[in-house]
Coordinates of N, CA and C in Angstrom, one line a residue:
M213 N -13.2 -8.0 -7.9 CA -11.8 -8.3 -7.1 C -11.0 -7.6 -7.0
T214 N -10.4 -7.7 -5.3 CA -9.5 -6.4 -5.1 C -7.9 -6.5 -5.5
T215 N -7.6 -5.4 -6.2 CA -6.1 -5.5 -6.3 C -5.8 -4.4 -5.3
L216 N -4.1 -5.3 -4.8 CA -3.6 -4.5 -3.6 C -2.5 -3.9 -4.7
T217 N -2.1 -2.4 -4.9 CA -0.5 -2.4 -5.8 C 0.0 -1.7 -4.7
V218 N 1.3 -0.9 -5.3 CA 1.9 -0.1 -4.9 C 2.8 0.4 -5.6
W219 N 2.4 1.5 -5.5 CA 3.8 2.2 -6.3 C 4.8 2.8 -6.1
K220 N 5.7 3.2 -6.3 CA 6.7 3.1 -6.4 C 7.2 4.8 -6.1
F221 N 7.6 6.0 -5.3 CA 7.9 7.0 -6.4 C 9.4 7.1 -5.9
N222 N 10.1 8.5 -6.4 CA 11.1 8.8 -6.3 C 11.4 10.0 -5.4
T223 N 10.3 10.9 -5.0 CA 11.1 11.7 -4.1 C 9.6 11.2 -2.9
P224 N 10.2 11.8 -2.1 CA 8.7 11.8 -0.3 C 8.0 11.8 -0.4
D225 N 7.4 12.8 -1.5 CA 6.4 13.7 -1.8 C 5.3 13.3 -3.2
G226 N 6.1 12.1 -4.2 CA 5.3 11.5 -4.9 C 4.1 10.9 -4.6
A227 N 3.9 10.0 -4.0 CA 3.3 9.4 -3.6 C 1.4 10.2 -2.8
S228 N 1.9 11.2 -2.1 CA 1.0 11.7 -1.8 C 1.0 12.8 -3.2
N229 N 0.8 13.5 -4.1 CA 1.1 13.6 -4.8 C -0.1 13.1 -6.3
A230 N 0.5 12.1 -6.4 CA -0.4 10.8 -7.1 C -2.1 10.5 -6.4
L231 N -2.1 10.5 -5.4 CA -3.6 10.4 -4.2 C -3.9 11.4 -4.7
A232 N -3.4 12.4 -4.6 CA -4.3 14.0 -4.7 C -4.8 13.5 -6.3
K233 N -4.3 13.2 -7.6 CA -4.5 13.3 -9.0 C -5.5 11.8 -9.0
L234 N -5.2 10.6 -7.6 CA -6.1 9.6 -8.7 C -7.9 10.0 -7.9
A235 N -7.4 11.0 -6.7 CA -9.0 11.5 -6.3 C -9.7 12.0 -7.2
E236 N -9.0 12.7 -7.9 CA -9.6 13.4 -9.4 C -10.5 12.5 -10.0
L237 N -9.5 11.3 -10.2 CA -10.3 10.1 -11.5 C -11.2 9.2 -10.8
Q238 N -11.8 9.2 -9.4 CA -11.9 8.9 -8.9 C -13.3 9.6 -9.1
K239 N -13.6 10.6 -9.0 CA -14.5 11.7 -9.3 C -15.5 10.9 -10.3
Q240 N -14.2 10.9 -11.2 CA -14.8 11.5 -12.7 C -15.5 8.9 -12.9
H241 N -14.9 8.7 -11.8 CA -15.4 6.9 -11.6 C -14.3 6.6 -13.0
L242 N -13.6 6.4 -12.7 CA -12.1 6.0 -13.9 C -11.5 5.1 -13.1
I243 N -11.5 5.1 -11.5 CA -10.8 4.4 -10.4 C -12.2 4.1 -9.0
E244 N -12.0 3.0 -8.7 CA -12.4 2.5 -7.5 C -11.6 2.5 -6.2
I245 N -11.5 4.4 -5.4 CA -10.0 3.3 -4.3 C -10.8 3.0 -2.9
Q246 N -10.6 1.7 -3.1 CA -11.1 1.2 -1.6 C -10.8 1.1 -0.2
D247 N -9.6 1.4 -0.7 CA -8.8 1.6 0.5 C -7.1 2.3 0.6
A248 N -6.5 2.8 0.7 CA -5.4 3.9 0.8 C -4.8 4.2 2.1
A249 N -3.1 4.2 1.9 CA -2.3 4.6 2.7 C -0.4 4.8 1.9
I250 N 0.1 6.2 2.3 CA 1.0 6.4 1.9 C 2.3 6.3 3.2
V251 N 3.2 5.7 2.0 CA 4.2 5.8 3.1 C 5.7 7.1 2.8
S252 N 6.1 7.6 3.3 CA 6.8 8.6 2.6 C 8.4 9.1 3.7
W253 N 9.5 8.7 3.4 CA 10.6 8.7 3.8 C 11.7 9.9 3.4
P254 N 11.6 10.4 3.4 CA 11.9 12.1 3.7 C 13.8 11.2 3.8
E255 N 14.6 12.1 3.5 CA 16.4 11.7 3.3 C 16.5 11.4 4.2
D256 N 16.1 12.5 5.2 CA 17.1 12.9 6.8 C 15.7 12.2 7.2
R257 N 15.1 11.3 7.1 CA 14.4 10.6 8.4 C 15.3 9.3 8.3
K258 N 15.5 8.4 9.5 CA 15.8 7.3 10.0 C 14.6 6.0 9.4
K259 N 13.5 6.5 9.6 CA 12.0 5.5 9.6 C 10.9 6.4 8.4
P260 N 10.7 5.8 7.8 CA 9.4 6.1 7.0 C 7.9 7.0 7.8
Q261 N 7.5 7.9 7.3 CA 5.7 7.9 8.4 C 5.3 7.5 7.6
T262 N 3.8 7.2 8.3 CA 2.9 6.7 7.8 C 1.4 7.5 7.3
T263 N 0.5 7.2 6.4 CA -0.6 8.0 6.4 C -1.8 7.0 5.6
Q264 N -3.0 6.8 7.4 CA -4.0 6.3 5.9 C -4.6 7.3 4.9
A265 N -5.2 7.4 4.1 CA -6.1 7.8 3.6 C -7.9 7.9 3.9
F266 N -7.7 8.7 4.7 CA -9.4 8.7 5.4 C -9.9 10.3 4.6
D267 N -9.6 10.7 4.4 CA -10.4 11.3 4.5 C -10.3 11.4 2.0
L268 N -10.2 10.6 1.6 CA -10.7 10.0 0.4 C -11.7 8.9 0.3
V269 N -11.2 8.1 0.9 CA -12.0 6.9 0.7 C -12.7 6.6 2.3
G270 N -12.6 7.8 3.0 CA -14.2 7.1 4.1 C -13.4 6.2 5.8
A271 N -14.1 5.2 5.5 CA -13.7 4.3 6.7 C -12.5 3.0 6.0
G272 N -12.7 3.1 4.7 CA -12.0 2.0 3.6 C -12.3 0.6 4.1
I273 N -12.0 -0.1 3.2 CA -12.2 -1.8 3.4 C -11.2 -2.7 4.8
V274 N -10.5 -1.8 5.2 CA -9.4 -2.6 6.2 C -9.4 -1.2 7.1
S275 N -9.2 -1.7 8.4 CA -9.2 -0.8 9.8 C -7.9 -0.4 9.6
G276 N -6.8 0.9 9.8 CA -5.4 1.4 10.6 C -4.9 0.3 11.3
A277 N -5.4 -0.9 11.8 CA -5.0 -2.0 12.6 C -4.2 -2.9 11.1
F278 N -4.6 -2.8 10.2 CA -3.9 -4.0 8.7 C -3.3 -2.7 8.5
W279 N -3.4 -1.6 8.3 CA -1.9 -0.8 7.5 C -0.8 -0.4 9.0
G280 N -1.3 -0.9 9.9 CA 0.0 -0.6 11.1 C 0.4 -1.9 11.3
M281 N 0.0 -2.6 11.2 CA 1.1 -4.2 10.8 C 1.5 -3.8 9.9
L282 N 0.9 -4.0 8.9 CA 2.0 -4.0 7.5 C 2.8 -3.2 7.3
F283 N 2.8 -2.0 7.8 CA 3.6 -1.2 7.8 C 4.8 -1.5 8.5
G284 N 4.3 -1.9 10.1 CA 5.2 -2.2 10.8 C 6.2 -3.8 10.6
F285 N 5.6 -4.5 9.3 CA 6.7 -5.3 9.7 C 6.9 -5.4 8.2
L286 N 7.0 -4.4 7.8 CA 7.7 -4.2 6.5 C 9.0 -2.9 6.6
F287 N 8.5 -2.2 7.4 CA 9.6 -1.4 7.6 C 10.4 -1.6 9.3
F288 N 9.5 -1.6 9.5 CA 10.3 -1.4 11.7 C 10.8 -2.9 11.5
M289 N 10.0 -4.0 11.2 CA 10.5 -5.3 11.6 C 12.0 -5.0 11.5
P290 N 12.8 -5.5 10.7 CA 13.6 -5.4 10.0 C 14.6 -4.5 10.8
F291 N 14.6 -3.5 11.9 CA 15.5 -3.3 12.5 C 15.4 -3.4 13.6
I292 N 14.7 -4.6 13.8 CA 14.5 -5.1 15.5 C 15.2 -6.1 15.4
G293 N 15.6 -7.0 13.5 CA 16.4 -7.9 14.6 C 16.5 -9.2 14.4
A294 N 17.0 -10.6 14.7 CA 17.1 -11.5 14.9 C 16.3 -12.6 16.3
A295 N 16.3 -11.2 16.6 CA 15.1 -11.2 17.8 C 14.2 -11.7 18.0
V296 N 13.6 -11.4 17.0 CA 12.0 -11.6 16.7 C 11.8 -12.3 15.6
G297 N 13.1 -13.4 15.6 CA 12.4 -14.3 14.1 C 11.5 -14.9 14.3
T298 N 10.7 -15.6 14.9 CA 9.6 -16.5 15.4 C 8.4 -15.5 15.1
L299 N 8.2 -14.8 15.1 CA 7.2 -13.5 15.0 C 7.5 -13.0 14.1
A300 N 8.4 -12.7 13.2 CA 8.1 -12.4 11.8 C 8.0 -13.7 10.9
G301 N 7.7 -14.2 11.3 CA 7.8 -15.5 10.8 C 6.4 -16.4 10.8
A302 N 5.6 -15.6 11.4 CA 4.3 -16.1 11.8 C 3.7 -15.1 11.2
L303 N 4.0 -13.6 11.1 CA 3.8 -12.3 10.5 C 3.8 -12.8 8.5
S304 N 5.1 -13.1 8.1 CA 4.8 -14.0 7.1 C 3.7 -14.6 6.6
A305 N 3.9 -15.9 7.5 CA 2.4 -16.1 7.2 C 1.4 -15.9 7.1
H306 N 1.2 -15.0 8.0 CA -0.4 -14.6 8.1 C -0.4 -13.6 7.3
F307 N 0.1 -13.1 6.7 CA 0.1 -12.0 5.7 C -0.6 -12.6 4.2
N308 N 0.2 -13.3 4.0 CA 0.1 -14.6 2.6 C -1.0 -15.3 2.7
D309 N -1.9 -15.2 4.2 CA -3.3 -15.6 4.0 C -3.7 -14.4 3.5
Y310 N -3.6 -13.7 3.2 CA -4.2 -11.9 2.9 C -3.7 -11.7 1.2
G311 N -2.7 -12.9 1.0 CA -2.3 -12.3 -1.0 C -1.2 -11.8 -0.7
I312 N -0.1 -11.5 0.5 CA 0.7 -10.2 0.8 C 1.7 -11.7 1.0
N313 N 2.8 -11.8 -1.1 CA 3.2 -13.2 0.1 C 4.6 -12.7 0.0
D314 N 5.9 -13.5 0.4 CA 7.2 -12.9 0.8 C 7.8 -12.3 -0.6
D315 N 7.3 -13.0 -1.2 CA 8.1 -11.8 -2.5 C 7.7 -10.5 -3.4
F316 N 6.3 -10.6 -2.6 CA 5.5 -8.7 -2.2 C 6.6 -7.8 -1.5
I317 N 6.2 -8.6 -0.5 CA 7.0 -7.7 1.1 C 8.7 -7.5 0.3
K318 N 9.8 -9.0 0.1 CA 11.3 -8.6 -0.2 C 10.9 -7.7 -1.3
D319 N 10.0 -7.0 -1.9 CA 10.6 -6.4 -3.6 C 9.7 -4.9 -2.9
I320 N 8.6 -4.9 -1.3 CA 8.5 -3.2 -1.3 C 9.7 -3.0 -0.4
R321 N 10.4 -4.4 0.5 CA 11.3 -3.5 1.6 C 12.9 -3.3 0.1
D322 N 13.0 -3.7 -0.2 CA 14.4 -3.8 -1.1 C 13.7 -2.0 -1.7
K323 N 12.3 -1.8 -2.5 CA 13.0 -0.7 -3.7 C 12.3 0.5 -2.5
I324 N 11.5 1.2 -1.4 CA 11.6 1.7 -0.7 C 12.4 1.7 -0.2
S325 N 12.9 3.4 0.3 CA 14.4 3.8 1.1 C 14.4 5.4 1.0
Q326 N 15.0 5.9 2.1 CA 15.1 6.9 2.5 C 15.1 7.9 1.1
G327 N 14.0 8.9 0.8 CA 14.0 9.5 -0.5 C 13.3 9.6 -1.4
T328 N 12.5 8.3 -1.0 CA 10.8 7.6 -1.5 C 10.0 7.8 -0.9
S329 N 8.6 7.4 -1.3 CA 7.3 7.1 -1.0 C 6.4 6.5 -1.6
A330 N 5.7 5.6 -1.0 CA 5.3 4.8 -1.5 C 3.4 5.0 -1.5
L331 N 2.9 5.0 -2.2 CA 1.5 4.3 -2.4 C 0.4 3.4 -2.3
F332 N -0.2 3.1 -1.2 CA -0.6 1.4 -0.8 C -2.0 2.0 -1.3
L333 N -2.5 0.8 -3.0 CA -4.3 0.8 -2.7 C -4.8 0.1 -2.7
M334 N -5.5 0.2 -2.2 CA -7.1 -1.4 -2.3 C -8.1 -0.8 -3.6
T335 N -7.6 -1.6 -4.3 CA -9.3 -1.0 -5.8 C -9.5 -2.0 -6.3
G336 N -10.7 -1.2 -6.7 CA -11.7 -2.5 -7.3 C -11.4 -2.7 -9.0
Q337 N -12.1 -1.1 -9.2 CA -12.6 -1.6 -10.8 C -11.7 -0.3 -11.2
V338 N -10.9 -0.2 -12.3 CA -10.5 0.5 -12.8 C -10.2 1.4 -14.1
T339 N -9.7 1.5 -14.8 CA -10.1 1.6 -16.4 C -8.8 2.4 -16.1
L340 N -7.5 1.3 -16.9 CA -6.3 1.6 -16.7 C -5.8 2.7 -17.4
D341 N -6.0 2.4 -18.9 CA -5.6 2.9 -20.0 C -5.8 4.8 -19.3
K342 N -7.2 5.5 -18.9 CA -7.7 6.4 -18.8 C -6.6 6.7 -17.4
V343 N -6.6 6.3 -16.0 CA -6.1 6.0 -15.1 C -4.0 6.6 -15.8
E344 N -4.1 5.5 -16.3 CA -2.3 6.4 -17.2 C -2.2 7.3 -18.0
E345 N -3.0 7.6 -18.9 CA -3.5 8.6 -19.7 C -3.1 10.1 -18.8
A346 N -3.6 9.6 -17.9 CA -3.9 11.1 -16.7 C -2.2 11.2 -15.9
F347 N -1.2 10.4 -15.5 CA 0.2 10.6 -15.6 C 1.1 11.2 -16.5
S348 N 1.9 12.1 -16.4 CA 3.3 12.1 -17.3 C 4.0 11.3 -16.9
P349 N 4.4 10.9 -18.0 CA 5.7 9.7 -17.1 C 6.3 9.6 -15.9
D350 N 7.1 11.4 -16.0 CA 8.1 11.8 -14.9 C 6.8 11.2 -13.8
E351 N 5.2 11.4 -13.6 CA 5.0 11.5 -12.5 C 4.5 9.8 -12.1
R352 N 4.4 9.0 -12.6 CA 3.8 7.7 -12.7 C 5.1 6.5 -11.7
G353 N 4.9 5.5 -10.9 CA 5.4 5.4 -9.8 C 5.8 4.0 -10.9
E354 N 6.9 3.4 -9.7 CA 7.4 1.8 -10.7 C 6.1 0.9 -9.6
L355 N 5.4 0.2 -10.5 CA 4.2 -0.8 -10.6 C 4.7 -2.0 -9.2
I356 N 4.0 -2.5 -8.0 CA 4.6 -3.5 -7.4 C 2.8 -3.7 -6.9
Q357 N 2.9 -4.9 -7.7 CA 0.8 -5.7 -7.4 C 0.8 -7.3 -6.8
S358 N -0.8 -7.6 -5.9 CA -0.9 -9.0 -5.7 C -2.2 -8.6 -6.0
N359 N -2.9 -9.5 -6.5 CA -4.6 -9.4 -6.7 C -4.9 -10.2 -5.4
L360 N -5.9 -10.3 -5.7 CA -6.4 -10.5 -4.4 C -8.1 -12.2 -4.5
T361 N -7.7 -12.4 -3.7 CA -8.2 -13.6 -4.9 C -9.8 -13.0 -3.7
T362 N -11.1 -13.9 -3.8 CA -12.7 -13.5 -4.0 C -12.1 -14.1 -2.1
E363 N -11.5 -15.2 -1.7 CA -11.4 -15.5 -0.4 C -11.0 -14.3 0.3
Q364 N -9.7 -14.1 -0.2 CA -8.1 -13.2 0.6 C -9.2 -12.4 0.9
E365 N -9.9 -11.8 -0.2 CA -10.2 -10.2 -0.3 C -11.6 -10.5 1.4
A366 N -12.5 -11.5 1.4 CA -13.1 -11.5 2.0 C -12.6 -12.2 3.6
K367 N -11.5 -12.9 3.6 CA -10.7 -12.6 4.9 C -10.1 -11.5 5.2
L368 N -9.1 -10.3 4.7 CA -8.8 -9.3 4.7 C -10.1 -8.4 5.6
R369 N -11.4 -8.6 4.8 CA -12.6 -7.8 5.3 C -13.3 -7.8 6.5
A370 N -13.0 -9.5 7.1 CA -13.5 -9.7 7.9 C -13.1 -9.9 9.4
D371 N -11.2 -10.2 9.1 CA -10.4 -9.8 9.9 C -9.8 -8.1 10.2
F372 N -10.0 -7.7 9.3 CA -9.7 -6.2 9.5 C -10.4 -4.8 9.0
G373 N -12.0 -5.4 8.8 CA -12.7 -4.4 8.6 C -13.2 -3.1 9.4
E374 N -13.6 -2.5 9.0 CA -14.3 -1.3 10.0 C -15.6 -1.8 10.3
E375 N -15.8 -1.6 11.8 CA -17.0 -2.0 12.0 C -17.8 -0.9 11.7

């Protein structure tokens, strides 16, 4: 089963630092990172910066189109406003098909803001206690997670998987 986790950090570079450490843990087979992306929101920016982690996972289980659509919905749609309410409702229902429900989306929107960063991970097997031990309390982010069912994972791969 694939798990979509979002780790929120209180600094703009916290997510990239965590991903570097997770890359080392993946080499030790303590975590299976299937896909990853970073959102960094420096204090002096009105919008966050997003990066897909190609160097760590290769093509990943989903394409950049998935991350782009998700990040657009999470961070840029709220700025557009009510003019696209119908579109927002349709996208919300669409993401729900992939195990990303309204509560998950609201939680992310509420927690990721200027001066923070977030690491979006799709993971398979994880030796959680060993991964947690690798991070000091100051390095640990706040966890937001959504477990994907086998059907949701298959739909995600079919609709957004790399060819």
